């Protein structure tokens, strides 16, 4: 076949059809025609990549997969005008399956160098392969997730997190009207044995929830209304969360855990359709640990709180048993751990008052940093926290030293309380008990200015840590004010951005020559991979630097990724690759650490690729390729001169 005929054939096949004839002709001399007799293998499963895309000119090829038991199965065919080998042409991985000529086969061999050149110079051509990788990663991730759920749940039960809200909600809903007397509603609730009533307007739409707690607080404790004349609208809680019955259970549990409310109202056609509380999950199998949601709220002493905090790990096990996805697991566990943190702070405030030290002298905000702030904490790892407190009003003549002393005493109390509840002390001393992380608003602003203009690696480290902070308790406006200063400094000091990218662009790529995973070469973790330091950290850091450049306030990695995609920084397929890579690495990390914890070992984020199934290794490689993709993006989008300067 001559060159012109080969070029014409390529131009009829996607993604080459996205090019113009001149583009194909410019690389025609680098294309190769290859032929195979029937029965001959083009490549075999687990062979190293040939670094080529094979476009079929004539003939038929069958694609096969051999199971770990040695059983061979045909999974597809490719005919004239189609191609194969695309899954590894860019990754350099071993072939996940075999390709064998079914009929006399002739192909155009398009080398990896040609494909990469066309990707670099033609965005439409590049988009095809990005979409291909994104779809492959998502399918493989969902397959592995399902298989791992089977190991925990068993194949004959539907995991709770695969169910819809409508399947577990309590219904029908007890309702009352805005004008109903509270005394009548209370009697109705007692008669029906329910703890709340949804308040609706004249059209039947919900406007609030009236609970026993509302009634006791307003009519007994505060006596804010005459009992005989009080209407439901006067004492109801109009701040409530809603969800659709078609939503998955995981979304509902994440909302219940994250919010400080007891009820989640299920809405269909703008009318109440059902109600969800923690009890509805507890009634479902394996979720009894969610009594923690009630226990954390009810305990008033640190001893009581420390007693129940040990059950947190049981919630994580229950989530795995019930088939929770990675994002659901992160949301629920982070919400639960935040509740525990807020309870410790609340109890510590009371202890300060009981000791005669009084209430907080000025408004303050307790912040979490690190994985806790990013909502990526599943086990109770070490603490990363701080305090931002308001500058005293000069008119009140309060001594700054006395205010500082109060917050230092308070911070020590909270940090030790968290330690009693299983949150280990930070070995790097990134805790509110360290004066460096307990400052007034003006002190924080001055500190951020100093970090932003510094070339000291320690200042860079501190700035990186501080970029991921989330308000947990107190006056959030103080945190917002400080965050605005962070964005202002980084927007004015371009150097700071490149300091933050230094480690990612200079770090060795996790996939080596011939598509092999780079593992530890010696020591106690020989042949193992640290999922955190060699994978997750680089995705988290990369997404962070893009988010900071766009002044995105969200601090969770998945939340930042979603925001960056909405505003067009990442296209949909690139975002899907990064998201699936992150969820994959996090899934392996969570399950590996839980298994080690159950075996009495220390969770250390290490996994042994050699002990994984073939599918798991494929997915792990794809996730690590996403890490490499992020490193390339950072190198492309940030000034190379600055990167070189800071790497020297």
mmCIF file of N, CA and C in Angstrom, residues 460-541:
data_model
loop_
_atom_site.group_PDB
_atom_site.id
_atom_site.type_symbol
_atom_site.label_atom_id
_atom_site.label_comp_id
_atom_site.label_asym_id
_atom_site.label_seq_id
_atom_site.Cartn_x
_atom_site.Cartn_y
_atom_site.Cartn_z
ATOM 1 N N UNK A 460 8.141 28.382 53.321
ATOM 2 C CA UNK A 460 7.359 27.780 52.235
ATOM 3 C C UNK A 460 6.499 26.645 52.768
ATOM 4 N N UNK A 461 7.091 25.817 53.624
ATOM 5 C CA UNK A 461 6.346 24.699 54.223
ATOM 6 C C UNK A 461 5.163 25.221 55.029
ATOM 7 N N UNK A 462 5.399 26.247 55.845
ATOM 8 C CA UNK A 462 4.320 26.795 56.666
ATOM 9 C C UNK A 462 3.207 27.388 55.806
ATOM 10 N N UNK A 463 3.582 28.082 54.729
ATOM 11 C CA UNK A 463 2.578 28.653 53.844
ATOM 12 C C UNK A 463 1.751 27.546 53.191
ATOM 13 N N UNK A 464 2.423 26.474 52.772
ATOM 14 C CA UNK A 464 1.717 25.351 52.147
ATOM 15 C C UNK A 464 0.732 24.724 53.116
ATOM 16 N N UNK A 465 1.150 24.541 54.360
ATOM 17 C CA UNK A 465 0.266 23.978 55.383
ATOM 18 C C UNK A 465 -0.941 24.883 55.588
ATOM 19 N N UNK A 466 -0.682 26.191 55.651
ATOM 20 C CA UNK A 466 -1.745 27.137 55.982
ATOM 21 C C UNK A 466 -2.748 27.309 54.846
ATOM 22 N N UNK A 467 -2.340 27.001 53.621
ATOM 23 C CA UNK A 467 -3.260 27.147 52.492
ATOM 24 C C UNK A 467 -4.467 26.228 52.614
ATOM 25 N N UNK A 468 -4.315 25.137 53.356
ATOM 26 C CA UNK A 468 -5.426 24.205 53.558
ATOM 27 C C UNK A 468 -5.963 24.383 54.974
ATOM 28 N N UNK A 469 -6.710 25.434 55.219
ATOM 29 C CA UNK A 469 -7.332 25.552 56.538
ATOM 30 C C UNK A 469 -8.835 25.694 56.385
ATOM 31 N N UNK A 470 -9.547 25.139 57.356
ATOM 32 C CA UNK A 470 -11.009 25.153 57.335
ATOM 33 C C UNK A 470 -11.532 25.559 58.714
ATOM 34 N N UNK A 471 -12.431 26.549 58.780
ATOM 35 C CA UNK A 471 -13.032 26.918 60.065
ATOM 36 C C UNK A 471 -13.864 25.763 60.618
ATOM 37 N N UNK A 472 -13.700 25.478 61.900
ATOM 38 C CA UNK A 472 -14.420 24.376 62.538
ATOM 39 C C UNK A 472 -15.367 24.890 63.622
ATOM 40 N N UNK A 473 -14.958 25.955 64.301
ATOM 41 C CA UNK A 473 -15.738 26.448 65.438
ATOM 42 C C UNK A 473 -15.471 27.938 65.596
ATOM 43 N N UNK A 474 -16.513 28.683 65.928
ATOM 44 C CA UNK A 474 -16.321 30.093 66.230
ATOM 45 C C UNK A 474 -16.718 31.011 65.095
ATOM 46 N N UNK A 475 -16.104 32.181 65.059
ATOM 47 C CA UNK A 475 -16.453 33.244 64.121
ATOM 48 C C UNK A 475 -15.725 33.033 62.793
ATOM 49 N N UNK A 476 -16.446 32.535 61.799
ATOM 50 C CA UNK A 476 -15.830 32.195 60.517
ATOM 51 C C UNK A 476 -15.345 33.433 59.767
ATOM 52 N N UNK A 477 -15.929 34.596 60.039
ATOM 53 C CA UNK A 477 -15.521 35.807 59.314
ATOM 54 C C UNK A 477 -14.055 36.146 59.577
ATOM 55 N N UNK A 478 -13.542 35.761 60.746
ATOM 56 C CA UNK A 478 -12.123 35.990 61.036
ATOM 57 C C UNK A 478 -11.253 35.170 60.094
ATOM 58 N N UNK A 479 -11.663 33.920 59.868
ATOM 59 C CA UNK A 479 -10.922 33.057 58.944
ATOM 60 C C UNK A 479 -11.017 33.589 57.520
ATOM 61 N N UNK A 480 -12.194 34.081 57.142
ATOM 62 C CA UNK A 480 -12.372 34.626 55.793
ATOM 63 C C UNK A 480 -11.465 35.834 55.570
ATOM 64 N N UNK A 481 -11.340 36.674 56.594
ATOM 65 C CA UNK A 481 -10.492 37.867 56.480
ATOM 66 C C UNK A 481 -9.028 37.477 56.274
ATOM 67 N N UNK A 482 -8.586 36.476 57.009
ATOM 68 C CA UNK A 482 -7.199 36.023 56.870
ATOM 69 C C UNK A 482 -6.984 35.359 55.515
ATOM 70 N N UNK A 483 -7.975 34.599 55.044
ATOM 71 C CA UNK A 483 -7.832 33.926 53.748
ATOM 72 C C UNK A 483 -7.693 34.947 52.612
ATOM 73 N N UNK A 484 -8.428 36.047 52.708
ATOM 74 C CA UNK A 484 -8.306 37.093 51.689
ATOM 75 C C UNK A 484 -6.880 37.632 51.638
ATOM 76 N N UNK A 485 -6.237 37.726 52.789
ATOM 77 C CA UNK A 485 -4.846 38.181 52.825
ATOM 78 C C UNK A 485 -3.936 37.184 52.125
ATOM 79 N N UNK A 486 -4.195 35.892 52.334
ATOM 80 C CA UNK A 486 -3.403 34.853 51.666
ATOM 81 C C UNK A 486 -3.493 35.015 50.154
ATOM 82 N N UNK A 487 -4.712 35.153 49.638
ATOM 83 C CA UNK A 487 -4.895 35.294 48.194
ATOM 84 C C UNK A 487 -4.212 36.563 47.674
ATOM 85 N N UNK A 488 -4.314 37.633 48.438
ATOM 86 C CA UNK A 488 -3.716 38.902 48.018
ATOM 87 C C UNK A 488 -2.199 38.781 47.924
ATOM 88 N N UNK A 489 -1.595 38.154 48.925
ATOM 89 C CA UNK A 489 -0.139 38.015 48.940
ATOM 90 C C UNK A 489 0.327 37.136 47.788
ATOM 91 N N UNK A 490 -0.349 36.015 47.582
ATOM 92 C CA UNK A 490 0.079 35.099 46.531
ATOM 93 C C UNK A 490 -0.140 35.684 45.140
ATOM 94 N N UNK A 491 -1.165 36.495 44.985
ATOM 95 C CA UNK A 491 -1.397 37.100 43.671
ATOM 96 C C UNK A 491 -0.341 38.152 43.352
ATOM 97 N N UNK A 492 0.236 38.758 44.390
ATOM 98 C CA UNK A 492 1.260 39.786 44.184
ATOM 99 C C UNK A 492 2.661 39.197 44.122
ATOM 100 N N UNK A 493 2.834 38.026 44.716
ATOM 101 C CA UNK A 493 4.167 37.420 44.780
ATOM 102 C C UNK A 493 4.178 36.142 43.965
ATOM 103 N N UNK A 494 4.478 36.279 42.662
ATOM 104 C CA UNK A 494 4.468 35.122 41.769
ATOM 105 C C UNK A 494 5.455 34.058 42.229
ATOM 106 N N UNK A 495 6.523 34.501 42.878
ATOM 107 C CA UNK A 495 7.531 33.565 43.360
ATOM 108 C C UNK A 495 6.912 32.522 44.276
ATOM 109 N N UNK A 496 5.959 32.952 45.118
ATOM 110 C CA UNK A 496 5.367 32.036 46.083
ATOM 111 C C UNK A 496 4.705 30.855 45.395
ATOM 112 N N UNK A 497 4.001 31.131 44.287
ATOM 113 C CA UNK A 497 3.340 30.044 43.572
ATOM 114 C C UNK A 497 4.342 29.011 43.099
ATOM 115 N N UNK A 498 5.469 29.477 42.573
ATOM 116 C CA UNK A 498 6.440 28.540 42.034
ATOM 117 C C UNK A 498 7.194 27.812 43.138
ATOM 118 N N UNK A 499 7.326 28.451 44.294
ATOM 119 C CA UNK A 499 7.894 27.746 45.439
ATOM 120 C C UNK A 499 7.014 26.561 45.800
ATOM 121 N N UNK A 500 5.692 26.749 45.691
ATOM 122 C CA UNK A 500 4.762 25.692 46.063
ATOM 123 C C UNK A 500 4.772 24.544 45.064
ATOM 124 N N UNK A 501 5.224 24.793 43.833
ATOM 125 C CA UNK A 501 5.236 23.731 42.822
ATOM 126 C C UNK A 501 6.552 22.977 42.786
ATOM 127 N N UNK A 502 7.549 23.462 43.494
ATOM 128 C CA UNK A 502 8.900 22.919 43.342
ATOM 129 C C UNK A 502 8.969 21.414 43.555
ATOM 130 N N UNK A 503 8.408 20.923 44.651
ATOM 131 C CA UNK A 503 8.536 19.507 44.978
ATOM 132 C C UNK A 503 7.871 18.622 43.939
ATOM 133 N N UNK A 504 6.776 19.101 43.354
ATOM 134 C CA UNK A 504 6.033 18.253 42.429
ATOM 135 C C UNK A 504 6.723 18.104 41.085
ATOM 136 N N UNK A 505 7.349 19.157 40.594
ATOM 137 C CA UNK A 505 7.966 19.061 39.272
ATOM 138 C C UNK A 505 9.324 18.379 39.329
ATOM 139 N N UNK A 506 9.955 18.335 40.503
ATOM 140 C CA UNK A 506 11.269 17.704 40.609
ATOM 141 C C UNK A 506 11.180 16.281 41.146
ATOM 142 N N UNK A 507 10.026 15.881 41.636
ATOM 143 C CA UNK A 507 9.879 14.543 42.209
ATOM 144 C C UNK A 507 9.900 13.481 41.115
ATOM 145 N N UNK A 508 10.553 12.368 41.397
ATOM 146 C CA UNK A 508 10.638 11.266 40.442
ATOM 147 C C UNK A 508 9.245 10.743 40.114
ATOM 148 N N UNK A 509 8.984 10.539 38.830
ATOM 149 C CA UNK A 509 7.669 10.064 38.413
ATOM 150 C C UNK A 509 7.426 8.660 38.955
ATOM 151 N N UNK A 510 6.178 8.362 39.394
ATOM 152 C CA UNK A 510 5.907 7.072 40.054
ATOM 153 C C UNK A 510 5.892 5.879 39.109
ATOM 154 N N UNK A 511 5.785 6.121 37.786
ATOM 155 C CA UNK A 511 5.834 5.032 36.811
ATOM 156 C C UNK A 511 7.167 5.114 36.082
ATOM 157 N N UNK A 512 7.925 4.017 36.119
ATOM 158 C CA UNK A 512 9.253 4.024 35.530
ATOM 159 C C UNK A 512 9.288 3.457 34.127
ATOM 160 N N UNK A 513 10.478 3.088 33.694
ATOM 161 C CA UNK A 513 10.698 2.545 32.353
ATOM 162 C C UNK A 513 9.887 1.264 32.166
ATOM 163 N N UNK A 514 9.335 1.091 30.982
ATOM 164 C CA UNK A 514 8.532 -0.084 30.622
ATOM 165 C C UNK A 514 7.242 -0.167 31.436
ATOM 166 N N UNK A 515 6.818 0.954 32.035
ATOM 167 C CA UNK A 515 5.539 0.979 32.728
ATOM 168 C C UNK A 515 5.543 0.322 34.089
ATOM 169 N N UNK A 516 6.715 0.126 34.692
ATOM 170 C CA UNK A 516 6.782 -0.508 36.005
ATOM 171 C C UNK A 516 6.559 0.524 37.114
ATOM 172 N N UNK A 517 5.880 0.096 38.181
ATOM 173 C CA UNK A 517 5.654 0.967 39.334
ATOM 174 C C UNK A 517 6.952 1.083 40.124
ATOM 175 N N UNK A 518 7.350 2.314 40.424
ATOM 176 C CA UNK A 518 8.565 2.523 41.220
ATOM 177 C C UNK A 518 8.247 2.225 42.691
ATOM 178 N N UNK A 519 8.912 1.253 43.256
ATOM 179 C CA UNK A 519 8.707 0.881 44.653
ATOM 180 C C UNK A 519 10.001 1.104 45.434
ATOM 181 N N UNK A 520 9.907 0.928 46.753
ATOM 182 C CA UNK A 520 11.097 1.070 47.598
ATOM 183 C C UNK A 520 12.117 -0.004 47.215
ATOM 184 N N UNK A 521 13.384 0.394 47.084
ATOM 185 C CA UNK A 521 14.417 -0.543 46.629
ATOM 186 C C UNK A 521 15.075 -1.308 47.773
ATOM 187 N N UNK A 522 14.898 -0.824 48.998
ATOM 188 C CA UNK A 522 15.522 -1.491 50.137
ATOM 189 C C UNK A 522 14.763 -1.124 51.408
ATOM 190 N N UNK A 523 15.202 -1.686 52.526
ATOM 191 C CA UNK A 523 14.591 -1.357 53.806
ATOM 192 C C UNK A 523 13.381 -2.211 54.126
ATOM 193 N N UNK A 524 12.694 -1.893 55.226
ATOM 194 C CA UNK A 524 11.562 -2.719 55.674
ATOM 195 C C UNK A 524 10.381 -2.710 54.709
ATOM 196 N N UNK A 525 10.307 -1.700 53.837
ATOM 197 C CA UNK A 525 9.197 -1.611 52.877
ATOM 198 C C UNK A 525 9.651 -1.899 51.451
ATOM 199 N N UNK A 526 10.673 -2.731 51.330
ATOM 200 C CA UNK A 526 11.201 -3.090 50.013
ATOM 201 C C UNK A 526 10.083 -3.648 49.123
ATOM 202 N N UNK A 527 10.064 -3.197 47.863
ATOM 203 C CA UNK A 527 9.084 -3.620 46.857
ATOM 204 C C UNK A 527 7.677 -3.115 47.157
ATOM 205 N N UNK A 528 7.561 -2.132 48.046
ATOM 206 C CA UNK A 528 6.255 -1.555 48.360
ATOM 207 C C UNK A 528 6.198 -0.099 47.909
ATOM 208 N N UNK A 529 4.968 0.409 47.783
ATOM 209 C CA UNK A 529 4.739 1.785 47.341
ATOM 210 C C UNK A 529 3.993 2.539 48.432
ATOM 211 N N UNK A 530 4.464 3.737 48.761
ATOM 212 C CA UNK A 530 3.747 4.587 49.707
ATOM 213 C C UNK A 530 2.703 5.382 48.926
ATOM 214 N N UNK A 531 1.435 5.029 49.120
ATOM 215 C CA UNK A 531 0.350 5.642 48.353
ATOM 216 C C UNK A 531 0.221 7.133 48.624
ATOM 217 N N UNK A 532 0.618 7.548 49.818
ATOM 218 C CA UNK A 532 0.502 8.965 50.177
ATOM 219 C C UNK A 532 1.628 9.788 49.556
ATOM 220 N N UNK A 533 2.872 9.444 49.875
ATOM 221 C CA UNK A 533 3.990 10.293 49.460
ATOM 222 C C UNK A 533 4.323 10.176 47.980
ATOM 223 N N UNK A 534 4.025 9.017 47.359
ATOM 224 C CA UNK A 534 4.352 8.834 45.946
ATOM 225 C C UNK A 534 3.150 9.026 45.026
ATOM 226 N N UNK A 535 1.997 9.318 45.605
ATOM 227 C CA UNK A 535 0.817 9.482 44.767
ATOM 228 C C UNK A 535 -0.080 10.617 45.203
ATOM 229 N N UNK A 536 -0.774 10.425 46.316
ATOM 230 C CA UNK A 536 -1.794 11.378 46.742
ATOM 231 C C UNK A 536 -1.251 12.783 46.952
ATOM 232 N N UNK A 537 -0.092 12.884 47.587
ATOM 233 C CA UNK A 537 0.460 14.203 47.905
ATOM 234 C C UNK A 537 0.609 15.056 46.650
ATOM 235 N N UNK A 538 0.999 14.438 45.548
ATOM 236 C CA UNK A 538 1.271 15.212 44.336
ATOM 237 C C UNK A 538 -0.014 15.640 43.631
ATOM 238 N N UNK A 539 -1.047 14.824 43.715
ATOM 239 C CA UNK A 539 -2.343 15.263 43.191
ATOM 240 C C UNK A 539 -2.912 16.382 44.061
ATOM 241 N N UNK A 540 -2.816 16.218 45.374
ATOM 242 C CA UNK A 540 -3.330 17.232 46.306
ATOM 243 C C UNK A 540 -2.593 18.557 46.112
ATOM 244 N N UNK A 541 -1.261 18.494 46.052
ATOM 245 C CA UNK A 541 -0.471 19.718 45.887
ATOM 246 C C UNK A 541 -0.751 20.393 44.548
#
